[in-house]
Short mmCIF file of C-alpha atoms and ligand atoms in Angstrom, two decimals:
data_model
loop_
_atom_site.label_atom_id
_atom_site.label_comp_id
_atom_site.label_asym_id
_atom_site.label_seq_id
_atom_site.Cartn_x
_atom_site.Cartn_y
_atom_site.Cartn_z
CA MET Q 1 -81.44 -22.24 20.41
CA LYS Q 2 -79.92 -19.72 18.07
CA GLU Q 3 -76.34 -20.06 16.99
CA LEU Q 4 -73.58 -18.44 19.01
CA SER Q 5 -71.49 -15.70 17.46
CA GLN Q 6 -69.49 -17.00 14.51
CA ILE Q 7 -66.59 -14.79 15.47
CA ALA Q 8 -66.56 -16.19 19.01
CA GLN Q 9 -66.82 -19.78 17.83
CA ALA Q 10 -63.87 -19.33 15.49
CA VAL Q 11 -61.59 -18.56 18.48
CA GLN Q 12 -59.45 -21.57 19.28
CA ALA Q 13 -58.54 -22.66 22.78
CA SER Q 14 -54.81 -22.36 23.28
CA THR Q 15 -53.06 -25.18 21.45
CA THR Q 16 -50.55 -25.36 24.24
CA MET Q 17 -53.25 -26.39 26.67
CA ALA Q 18 -53.26 -30.13 26.00
CA ILE Q 19 -49.66 -30.62 27.12
CA ASP Q 20 -50.11 -28.17 29.96
CA ALA Q 21 -53.19 -30.01 31.22
CA LEU Q 22 -51.34 -33.33 31.13
CA PHE Q 23 -48.35 -31.76 32.90
CA LYS Q 24 -50.55 -30.40 35.67
CA GLN Q 25 -52.37 -33.71 36.04
CA MET Q 26 -49.07 -35.64 36.33
CA LYS Q 27 -47.80 -33.12 38.88
CA ALA Q 28 -51.00 -33.39 40.92
CA GLU Q 29 -50.55 -37.17 40.90
CA GLY Q 30 -47.12 -36.69 42.44
CA VAL Q 31 -45.06 -37.51 39.34
CA ASP Q 32 -41.67 -35.77 39.30
CA VAL Q 33 -42.22 -33.74 36.12
CA ILE Q 34 -40.41 -30.51 35.19
CA GLY Q 35 -42.19 -27.77 33.26
CA PHE Q 36 -40.62 -25.46 30.69
CA GLY Q 37 -43.88 -24.04 29.45
CA ALA Q 38 -44.15 -20.96 31.66
CA GLY Q 39 -44.52 -17.62 29.95
CA GLU Q 40 -43.74 -15.72 33.11
CA PRO Q 41 -40.66 -14.98 35.22
CA ASP Q 42 -40.12 -17.39 38.13
CA PHE Q 43 -38.90 -14.41 40.20
CA ASN Q 44 -41.16 -12.72 42.74
CA THR Q 45 -42.24 -9.13 42.20
CA PRO Q 46 -39.48 -7.01 43.83
CA ASP Q 47 -40.26 -6.03 47.46
CA GLU Q 48 -40.30 -2.25 46.84
CA ILE Q 49 -42.99 -2.68 44.20
CA LYS Q 50 -45.05 -4.97 46.44
CA ALA Q 51 -44.76 -2.40 49.26
CA CYS Q 52 -46.28 0.23 46.98
CA GLY Q 53 -49.20 -2.03 46.21
CA ILE Q 54 -49.77 -2.67 49.92
CA ALA Q 55 -49.50 1.05 50.70
CA ALA Q 56 -52.00 1.80 47.93
CA ILE Q 57 -54.57 -0.42 49.63
CA GLU Q 58 -53.84 1.06 53.06
CA ASN Q 59 -54.14 4.58 51.65
CA ASN Q 60 -57.46 3.76 50.03
CA VAL Q 61 -56.22 3.98 46.46
CA THR Q 62 -59.03 1.56 45.78
CA ARG Q 63 -61.39 3.46 43.51
CA TYR Q 64 -61.95 3.86 39.81
CA THR Q 65 -59.28 5.77 37.95
CA PRO Q 66 -59.69 7.51 34.56
CA ALA Q 67 -60.36 4.82 31.93
CA ALA Q 68 -56.98 5.30 30.27
CA GLY Q 69 -55.18 5.11 33.64
CA THR Q 70 -53.97 7.69 36.16
CA VAL Q 71 -52.03 10.64 34.84
CA GLU Q 72 -49.25 9.58 37.27
CA LEU Q 73 -48.93 6.18 35.61
CA ARG Q 74 -49.19 7.55 32.07
CA GLN Q 75 -46.52 10.12 32.83
CA ALA Q 76 -44.30 7.36 34.32
CA VAL Q 77 -44.79 5.33 31.12
CA CYS Q 78 -43.80 8.37 29.00
CA ASP Q 79 -40.67 8.96 31.12
CA ARG Q 80 -39.62 5.30 30.96
CA MET Q 81 -40.23 5.01 27.20
CA LEU Q 82 -38.17 8.15 26.62
CA ALA Q 83 -35.33 7.00 28.88
CA ASP Q 84 -35.18 3.38 27.68
CA CYS Q 85 -36.43 3.51 24.11
CA GLY Q 86 -35.76 7.09 23.03
CA VAL Q 87 -39.34 7.67 21.99
CA ALA Q 88 -41.39 10.63 23.24
CA TYR Q 89 -45.10 10.32 24.01
CA LYS Q 90 -47.47 12.57 25.94
CA PRO Q 91 -49.71 11.15 28.71
CA ASN Q 92 -52.84 11.54 26.52
CA GLN Q 93 -51.15 9.20 24.01
CA VAL Q 94 -50.89 6.41 26.63
CA VAL Q 95 -53.63 3.95 27.51
CA ALA Q 96 -53.13 1.68 30.50
CA THR Q 97 -54.85 -1.67 30.18
CA SER Q 98 -55.46 -4.81 32.23
CA GLY Q 99 -52.34 -6.53 30.89
CA ALA Q 100 -50.48 -6.08 27.61
CA LYS Q 101 -52.63 -8.74 25.99
CA HIS Q 102 -55.66 -6.49 26.33
CA ALA Q 103 -53.64 -3.62 24.83
CA VAL Q 104 -53.01 -5.77 21.70
CA TYR Q 105 -56.73 -6.58 21.53
CA LEU Q 106 -57.71 -2.90 21.85
CA ALA Q 107 -55.12 -1.84 19.28
CA LEU Q 108 -56.61 -4.27 16.78
CA ARG Q 109 -60.13 -3.13 17.74
CA ALA Q 110 -59.09 0.44 17.00
CA LEU Q 111 -57.68 -0.42 13.55
CA ILE Q 112 -59.53 -3.35 12.01
CA ASN Q 113 -62.77 -3.53 10.09
CA PRO Q 114 -64.22 -6.99 9.29
CA GLY Q 115 -62.28 -8.50 6.40
CA ASP Q 116 -59.17 -6.35 6.82
CA GLU Q 117 -55.96 -8.35 6.50
CA VAL Q 118 -53.34 -8.30 9.24
CA ILE Q 119 -49.87 -9.61 8.43
CA LEU Q 120 -48.54 -11.89 11.14
CA PRO Q 121 -44.94 -13.04 10.94
CA ALA Q 122 -44.46 -16.66 12.11
CA PRO Q 123 -43.28 -17.98 14.49
CA TYR Q 124 -45.81 -15.86 16.43
CA TRP Q 125 -47.10 -15.62 19.97
CA VAL Q 126 -50.21 -17.85 20.08
CA SER Q 127 -52.63 -15.12 21.11
CA TYR Q 128 -52.01 -12.84 18.13
CA ILE Q 129 -53.72 -15.05 15.59
CA GLU Q 130 -56.81 -15.45 17.75
CA LEU Q 131 -56.90 -11.73 18.61
CA ILE Q 132 -56.90 -10.85 14.91
CA LYS Q 133 -59.82 -13.22 14.36
CA MET Q 134 -61.65 -11.88 17.42
CA VAL Q 135 -61.88 -8.43 15.83
CA GLY Q 136 -63.05 -9.85 12.49
CA GLY Q 137 -59.65 -9.46 10.81
CA VAL Q 138 -58.02 -11.98 8.51
CA PRO Q 139 -54.56 -13.17 9.62
CA VAL Q 140 -52.03 -13.46 6.81
CA VAL Q 141 -49.19 -15.56 8.15
CA VAL Q 142 -45.73 -15.00 6.67
CA THR Q 143 -43.17 -17.52 7.83
CA ALA Q 144 -39.62 -16.61 8.73
CA THR Q 145 -37.39 -19.67 8.78
CA GLU Q 146 -34.74 -20.64 11.28
CA ALA Q 147 -32.12 -19.93 8.59
CA GLU Q 148 -33.55 -16.38 8.50
CA HIS Q 149 -33.19 -16.28 12.28
CA PHE Q 150 -36.98 -16.32 12.46
CA LYS Q 151 -37.07 -12.71 11.29
CA LEU Q 152 -39.35 -11.25 8.64
CA THR Q 153 -37.57 -9.65 5.72
CA PRO Q 154 -38.85 -6.53 3.92
CA GLU Q 155 -39.11 -8.60 0.70
CA LYS Q 156 -41.37 -11.23 2.27
CA LEU Q 157 -43.46 -8.51 3.91
CA ALA Q 158 -43.90 -6.67 0.59
CA GLN Q 159 -44.99 -9.89 -1.14
CA ALA Q 160 -47.76 -10.51 1.42
CA ILE Q 161 -49.38 -7.08 1.01
CA THR Q 162 -52.73 -6.86 -0.82
CA PRO Q 163 -55.21 -3.97 -1.17
CA LYS Q 164 -56.90 -5.39 1.94
CA THR Q 165 -53.83 -5.23 4.18
CA LYS Q 166 -54.38 -2.83 7.05
CA ALA Q 167 -51.71 -3.66 9.60
CA ILE Q 168 -48.87 -5.88 10.70
CA ILE Q 169 -48.04 -7.22 14.15
CA LEU Q 170 -44.36 -7.08 15.06
CA ASN Q 171 -43.02 -8.58 18.25
CA ASN Q 172 -39.52 -7.59 19.23
CA PRO Q 173 -37.82 -9.39 20.99
CA SER Q 174 -40.00 -12.33 20.06
CA ASN Q 175 -41.99 -14.87 21.96
CA PRO Q 176 -41.44 -17.71 21.04
CA THR Q 177 -38.09 -17.37 19.25
CA GLY Q 178 -36.19 -14.91 21.46
CA MET Q 179 -34.83 -13.26 18.33
CA MET Q 180 -34.44 -9.53 18.06
CA TYR Q 181 -34.53 -7.18 15.08
CA ASP Q 182 -31.71 -4.63 14.99
CA LYS Q 183 -32.22 -1.03 13.91
CA LYS Q 184 -31.28 -1.65 10.32
CA GLU Q 185 -33.65 -4.59 9.98
CA LEU Q 186 -36.45 -2.53 11.51
CA GLU Q 187 -35.75 0.31 9.08
CA GLY Q 188 -36.19 -2.09 6.18
CA ILE Q 189 -39.56 -3.25 7.50
CA ALA Q 190 -40.63 0.29 8.39
CA LYS Q 191 -39.99 1.50 4.86
CA VAL Q 192 -42.37 -1.11 3.44
CA CYS Q 193 -44.99 -0.18 6.07
CA VAL Q 194 -44.74 3.54 5.27
CA ASP Q 195 -44.73 2.98 1.49
CA ASN Q 196 -47.85 0.84 1.74
CA ASP Q 197 -49.64 2.85 4.42
CA LEU Q 198 -49.78 0.03 6.99
CA TYR Q 199 -50.36 0.38 10.71
CA VAL Q 200 -47.91 -1.42 12.92
CA VAL Q 201 -48.87 -2.98 16.22
CA CYS Q 202 -45.43 -3.34 17.74
CA ASP Q 203 -45.24 -5.44 20.91
CA GLU Q 204 -42.01 -4.68 22.74
CA ILE Q 205 -42.94 -6.21 26.10
CA TYR Q 206 -39.60 -8.05 26.30
CA TYR Q 207 -37.44 -5.01 25.50
CA GLY Q 208 -35.92 -5.04 28.99
CA LEU Q 209 -34.70 -8.61 28.57
CA VAL Q 210 -31.97 -8.45 25.92
CA TYR Q 211 -28.55 -10.07 26.09
CA ASP Q 212 -24.92 -9.87 25.06
CA GLY Q 213 -24.88 -6.11 25.62
CA ARG Q 214 -27.13 -5.59 22.59
CA LYS Q 215 -28.80 -2.24 22.22
CA PHE Q 216 -32.53 -2.47 21.84
CA ALA Q 217 -34.01 -0.46 18.97
CA SER Q 218 -37.61 0.58 19.51
CA PHE Q 219 -39.73 0.68 16.35
CA PRO Q 220 -41.55 4.01 16.90
CA ALA Q 221 -38.21 5.66 17.71
CA LEU Q 222 -37.14 5.20 14.08
CA SER Q 223 -38.83 8.40 12.83
CA GLU Q 224 -41.94 10.55 13.26
CA GLU Q 225 -43.63 9.03 10.23
CA VAL Q 226 -43.04 5.54 11.65
CA LYS Q 227 -44.21 6.60 15.11
CA GLU Q 228 -47.52 8.04 13.84
CA ARG Q 229 -48.54 4.68 12.32
CA THR Q 230 -47.33 2.58 15.24
CA ILE Q 231 -49.23 1.39 18.27
CA LEU Q 232 -46.55 0.48 20.75
CA ILE Q 233 -47.47 -2.27 23.19
CA ASN Q 234 -45.64 -2.63 26.46
CA GLY Q 235 -46.18 -3.48 30.10
CA VAL Q 236 -44.70 -4.40 33.44
CA SER Q 237 -45.48 -8.14 33.34
CA LYS Q 238 -42.20 -9.53 32.06
CA SER Q 239 -39.36 -7.14 32.97
CA TYR Q 240 -40.66 -6.44 36.48
CA ALA Q 241 -41.97 -9.95 37.27
CA MET Q 242 -45.51 -8.58 37.64
CA THR Q 243 -47.63 -10.91 35.49
CA GLY Q 244 -50.43 -11.20 38.05
CA TRP Q 245 -50.78 -7.45 38.59
CA ARG Q 246 -52.26 -7.13 35.08
CA ILE Q 247 -50.90 -3.83 33.87
CA GLY Q 248 -50.01 -3.24 30.24
CA TYR Q 249 -50.04 -0.08 28.17
CA ALA Q 250 -50.27 1.13 24.61
CA CYS Q 251 -48.71 4.32 23.23
CA ALA Q 252 -50.14 5.72 20.02
CA SER Q 253 -51.26 8.85 18.20
CA ASP Q 254 -53.82 11.02 20.01
CA LYS Q 255 -56.59 9.73 17.75
CA VAL Q 256 -55.86 6.01 18.20
CA ALA Q 257 -55.25 6.39 21.96
CA LYS Q 258 -58.64 8.10 22.34
CA VAL Q 259 -60.45 5.30 20.50
CA MET Q 260 -58.70 2.72 22.63
CA ALA Q 261 -59.52 4.58 25.85
CA ASN Q 262 -63.22 4.66 24.83
CA TYR Q 263 -63.12 0.90 24.45
CA VAL Q 264 -61.52 0.51 27.89
CA SER Q 265 -64.19 2.70 29.46
CA HIS Q 266 -67.01 0.51 28.15
CA SER Q 267 -65.40 -2.90 28.58
CA THR Q 268 -63.04 -3.55 31.52
CA GLY Q 269 -63.18 0.02 32.84
CA SER Q 270 -59.91 1.29 34.24
CA ALA Q 271 -57.18 -1.21 35.14
CA SER Q 272 -56.79 -1.93 38.87
CA ALA Q 273 -55.97 1.27 40.80
CA ILE Q 274 -53.73 -0.68 43.17
CA SER Q 275 -51.77 -2.28 40.35
CA GLN Q 276 -51.43 1.06 38.60
CA LYS Q 277 -49.87 2.53 41.74
CA ALA Q 278 -47.44 -0.39 42.06
CA SER Q 279 -46.56 -0.01 38.37
CA VAL Q 280 -45.64 3.63 38.94
CA ALA Q 281 -43.11 2.39 41.49
CA ALA Q 282 -41.81 -0.23 39.06
CA LEU Q 283 -41.28 2.36 36.31
CA THR Q 284 -39.91 5.22 38.40
CA GLU Q 285 -37.80 3.61 41.15
CA SER Q 286 -34.36 2.00 40.88
CA GLN Q 287 -34.08 -0.47 38.00
CA GLU Q 288 -31.34 -2.46 39.77
CA LYS Q 289 -33.50 -5.50 40.59
CA ILE Q 290 -34.57 -5.66 36.97
CA GLU Q 291 -30.94 -5.85 35.94
CA GLU Q 292 -30.33 -8.69 38.40
CA MET Q 293 -33.17 -10.70 36.87
CA ARG Q 294 -32.00 -9.95 33.36
CA LYS Q 295 -28.52 -11.23 34.18
CA ALA Q 296 -29.94 -14.43 35.66
CA PHE Q 297 -31.92 -15.02 32.46
CA GLU Q 298 -28.80 -14.45 30.39
CA GLU Q 299 -26.81 -17.03 32.39
CA ARG Q 300 -29.59 -19.57 31.99
CA ARG Q 301 -29.80 -18.90 28.26
CA ASP Q 302 -26.07 -19.44 27.84
CA TYR Q 303 -26.24 -22.74 29.69
CA ILE Q 304 -29.33 -24.09 27.91
CA VAL Q 305 -28.06 -23.17 24.42
CA GLU Q 306 -24.65 -24.72 24.91
CA ARG Q 307 -26.00 -27.97 26.33
CA MET Q 308 -28.80 -28.27 23.78
CA ASN Q 309 -26.43 -27.93 20.87
CA ALA Q 310 -24.18 -30.62 22.30
CA ILE Q 311 -27.01 -33.19 22.35
CA PRO Q 312 -27.23 -35.26 19.14
CA GLY Q 313 -30.54 -34.99 17.27
CA VAL Q 314 -31.57 -31.52 18.42
CA SER Q 315 -30.26 -27.99 17.99
CA CYS Q 316 -31.15 -24.36 18.58
CA ILE Q 317 -30.03 -20.93 17.53
CA LYS Q 318 -29.04 -18.54 20.27
CA PRO Q 319 -31.86 -16.26 21.42
CA GLU Q 320 -31.01 -12.60 21.81
CA GLY Q 321 -33.79 -11.60 24.19
CA ALA Q 322 -36.96 -12.69 26.10
CA PHE Q 323 -36.73 -16.04 27.91
CA TYR Q 324 -37.52 -18.68 25.33
CA VAL Q 325 -35.51 -20.96 23.08
CA MET Q 326 -36.80 -22.86 20.08
CA MET Q 327 -35.40 -26.39 19.86
CA ASN Q 328 -35.25 -27.81 16.33
CA ILE Q 329 -36.40 -31.44 16.30
CA GLU Q 330 -36.45 -32.00 12.52
CA GLN Q 331 -33.89 -34.78 12.77
CA LEU Q 332 -36.12 -36.73 15.14
CA ILE Q 333 -39.18 -36.84 12.85
CA GLY Q 334 -39.88 -40.40 11.72
CA LYS Q 335 -37.84 -41.94 14.57
CA THR Q 336 -39.10 -44.07 17.40
CA ILE Q 337 -37.92 -42.85 20.80
CA GLN Q 338 -38.61 -44.83 23.99
CA GLY Q 339 -41.29 -46.76 22.07
CA ALA Q 340 -43.05 -43.63 20.84
CA GLU Q 341 -43.23 -42.76 17.16
CA ILE Q 342 -42.25 -39.12 16.61
CA THR Q 343 -44.30 -37.74 13.72
CA ASP Q 344 -44.25 -34.06 14.60
CA ASP Q 345 -43.65 -31.58 17.43
CA ASN Q 346 -46.90 -32.58 19.15
CA SER Q 347 -45.99 -36.24 19.33
CA PHE Q 348 -42.48 -35.33 20.47
CA ALA Q 349 -43.83 -33.11 23.28
CA ASP Q 350 -46.28 -35.81 24.30
CA ALA Q 351 -43.59 -38.53 24.43
CA PHE Q 352 -41.06 -36.27 26.14
CA LEU Q 353 -43.59 -35.50 28.84
CA LYS Q 354 -44.84 -39.05 29.36
CA LYS Q 355 -41.48 -40.83 29.11
CA GLY Q 356 -38.93 -38.10 29.71
CA LEU Q 357 -41.00 -36.29 32.39
CA VAL Q 358 -40.34 -32.87 30.89
CA ALA Q 359 -43.00 -30.49 29.58
CA VAL Q 360 -42.16 -28.30 26.59
CA VAL Q 361 -44.50 -26.48 24.22
CA PRO Q 362 -45.04 -27.85 20.69
CA GLY Q 363 -44.19 -25.30 18.01
CA ALA Q 364 -47.25 -25.86 15.79
CA GLY Q 365 -49.32 -23.48 17.93
CA PHE Q 366 -46.76 -20.75 17.21
CA GLY Q 367 -46.81 -21.47 13.49
CA ALA Q 368 -43.48 -23.30 13.87
CA PRO Q 369 -43.92 -27.03 13.23
CA ASN Q 370 -40.91 -29.24 14.02
CA PHE Q 371 -39.83 -26.99 16.85
CA VAL Q 372 -40.60 -27.05 20.54
CA ARG Q 373 -40.33 -24.04 22.84
CA TRP Q 374 -38.49 -24.19 26.13
CA SER Q 375 -39.01 -21.30 28.54
CA TYR Q 376 -35.98 -20.66 30.75
CA ALA Q 377 -38.03 -18.68 33.25
CA THR Q 378 -37.26 -21.45 35.72
CA SER Q 379 -34.40 -22.23 38.12
CA MET Q 380 -30.93 -23.27 36.94
CA ASP Q 381 -31.41 -26.57 38.83
CA ASN Q 382 -34.54 -27.29 36.81
CA ILE Q 383 -32.76 -26.35 33.59
CA LYS Q 384 -29.84 -28.68 34.33
CA GLU Q 385 -32.14 -31.55 35.22
CA GLY Q 386 -34.38 -30.90 32.21
CA LEU Q 387 -31.42 -31.16 29.86
CA ASN Q 388 -30.14 -34.29 31.66
CA ARG Q 389 -33.54 -35.80 31.03
CA LEU Q 390 -33.49 -34.73 27.37
CA GLU Q 391 -30.14 -36.43 26.93
CA LYS Q 392 -31.41 -39.61 28.58
CA PHE Q 393 -34.69 -39.57 26.66
CA LEU Q 394 -32.99 -39.27 23.30
CA ALA Q 395 -30.31 -41.83 24.14
CA GLY Q 396 -32.88 -44.42 25.25
C1 PLP A 1 -45.30 -11.23 23.21
C2 PLP A 1 -46.22 -11.08 24.36
N1 PLP A 1 -47.04 -10.02 24.42
C3 PLP A 1 -47.91 -9.86 25.43
C4 PLP A 1 -47.99 -10.79 26.45
C5 PLP A 1 -49.01 -10.60 27.51
O1 PLP A 1 -48.61 -9.82 28.57
P1 PLP A 1 -49.58 -9.53 29.78
O2 PLP A 1 -49.41 -10.64 30.75
O3 PLP A 1 -49.15 -8.20 30.35
O4 PLP A 1 -50.98 -9.50 29.27
C6 PLP A 1 -47.18 -11.92 26.42
C7 PLP A 1 -47.29 -12.93 27.47
O5 PLP A 1 -46.95 -14.09 27.34
C8 PLP A 1 -46.26 -12.06 25.36
O6 PLP A 1 -45.43 -13.11 25.29
#
């Protein structure tokens, strides 16, 4: 038989899958394991939003919508972006998609020709690197160290640019690091992007989950010239605990939004009509529940960071947003713990799961070797027990 597509074959299965598969197998076998791998809130979708979804079905809102989404949803996105992020879009500049992940894919589809380079700051969300490859682009990874608070500097960005560079992916606040760029830092990066005529795919899906009273600075809100080269990615999955509803959106210039909408119309077709209706409720009704969830995440973060830094052998810097923390395990490399030799983050995660009964995600898949990611989108009881187990595992 003839060979499959080379582009398709180059796409890697998620590197986080091996640990996750083992975790699920152990759980199914009745082993008392605790998972910190989840990339989704443990909260249920708020009742008012669910009620809108149910009403949508009962009212027969069950048909195709325009490919880019209903005008009602696109207007709700515009209003929310203006209110929360201070950036003004028109409904024809918004494209609703089946999840924010698909919005990233379509943004790259709209921008990238085969061979174009896309700068990807590491640590990065696992899907970005594969998405770049899926559109025929070439990922150029630029690493930001823990000492740099995992944040790309304008100098490092400038050094990575070549005549082939077309775009950069920025994720703020970041999965997996939880770090957040402030306005000044963004301005430094934006200047390099404008000077070098780069597009910016800016994924701000965690903008509603920021802590310590910080003010979130949205990238396209910096200036008109920044906005016109930005494709803003956002969605309801994280802030509204709606991961399974599959609604994301992109905001961009008229031209880019039109190209993306054409892709939607010939691939997935419009996102679910029912989910779009529920998302309108999420974006337009009281944001009180969202604030309750945000506060719960902040409390968990405070607890996890303090305990982690008190345990010998590991450390972390304090995340400023999202619901992840990167634990530095450099000091453990080369040691034998509970009979297992720790050579890297993968062997640590494997041993911690098998002997410590806790699942965390190895950092290598995020371009961050010698780190493991804990998600604190889980109950405080689980967090306490997970850290007790870490202490015991390392002491043994
Ligand atoms: C940075 C980032 N962007 C996008 C997504 C995907 O969101 P969605 O579930 O809406 O596709 C995730 C999910 O983990 C994420 O962490």
